[in-house]
C-alpha cells in the first residue's frame, strides 16, 4: 500500500515540475511553464502584466461550452483562435503548446483575415436570430462579428444543389464564380 502511494506521489510531482520558457506575444516577452497553450500564456500575461492588447478570440474554447450537458466540446474546432507563430504558420492558440523562443502575433493581416473567414463560415450556417436568443447582447459570437466587422451580407449566398443538372446550371452564375474565388483565397495554413 505504501509503495503504491509513493508511486502516485512521484507521478504527481513529475506532472507538476515544468520547465519555464520565454515566449514573445505581440512583441512582449513573457515567462510561463512549457505545458501552457498559447491561449493560456496570453491570458496569464494579460493578467500579470496588464496588457492592453485585445483578447485572442475563442468560440469552442469558451468556458461556458467546455462541459455542456456532460458532453465535452473539443477545443480547436472553431479555428477562431488562430495566431501566427514565428512569422510563418497559423496555429490554433487554444491547443498549441508554447516552446522556448516562440514568437506569436495575434493581430497580423493574415490572422485577422483568417478570423474573418472563419466567422463568415460560422454565420453562413447560423440563424442570427439574435433578438429571440437567450444570449442576446451577452454573446461572444456577436462581439466577434462586431470586432472583426463581419455581417451576414459579407457571406456569399450558398444555393443548395439537388442534382447534377443544378450544378451545371449554376456554373455560369456569377454569384457562384464569386463564391469559388472567395473560397479559394480563404485557405487556412
PDB file of C-alpha atoms in Angstrom, residues 1 5 12 41 49-50 57 59 70 83 85 91 95 104-105 115 126 136 147 156 160 176 179:
ATOM      1  CA  UNK A   1       0.000   0.000   0.000  1.00  0.00           C
ATOM      2  CA  UNK A   5       1.142   5.743  -2.564  1.00  0.00           C
ATOM      3  CA  UNK A  12       2.075  13.835  -9.258  1.00  0.00           C
ATOM      4  CA  UNK A  41       0.082  32.059 -21.785  1.00  0.00           C
ATOM      5  CA  UNK A  49       1.318  42.480 -16.953  1.00  0.00           C
ATOM      6  CA  UNK A  50      -1.973  44.287 -17.604  1.00  0.00           C
ATOM      7  CA  UNK A  57     -10.904  35.269 -29.807  1.00  0.00           C
ATOM      8  CA  UNK A  59     -15.713  30.158 -29.505  1.00  0.00           C
ATOM      9  CA  UNK A  70     -21.980  16.315 -19.866  1.00  0.00           C
ATOM     10  CA  UNK A  83      -2.466  33.088 -34.341  1.00  0.00           C
ATOM     11  CA  UNK A  85       3.646  31.545 -34.887  1.00  0.00           C
ATOM     12  CA  UNK A  91      -1.905  27.702 -35.419  1.00  0.00           C
ATOM     13  CA  UNK A  95      -4.289  23.737 -28.186  1.00  0.00           C
ATOM     14  CA  UNK A 104       3.360  34.788 -31.513  1.00  0.00           C
ATOM     15  CA  UNK A 105       1.451  37.534 -33.324  1.00  0.00           C
ATOM     16  CA  UNK A 115     -10.541  35.016 -38.291  1.00  0.00           C
ATOM     17  CA  UNK A 126     -26.027  30.288 -38.214  1.00  0.00           C
ATOM     18  CA  UNK A 136     -28.527  38.252 -26.986  1.00  0.00           C
ATOM     19  CA  UNK A 147     -14.991  43.484 -33.550  1.00  0.00           C
ATOM     20  CA  UNK A 156     -21.979  34.794 -50.401  1.00  0.00           C
ATOM     21  CA  UNK A 160     -28.449  24.162 -52.190  1.00  0.00           C
ATOM     22  CA  UNK A 176     -21.149  31.001 -57.731  1.00  0.00           C
ATOM     23  CA  UNK A 179     -18.015  32.341 -54.101  1.00  0.00           C
TER      24      UNK A 179
END
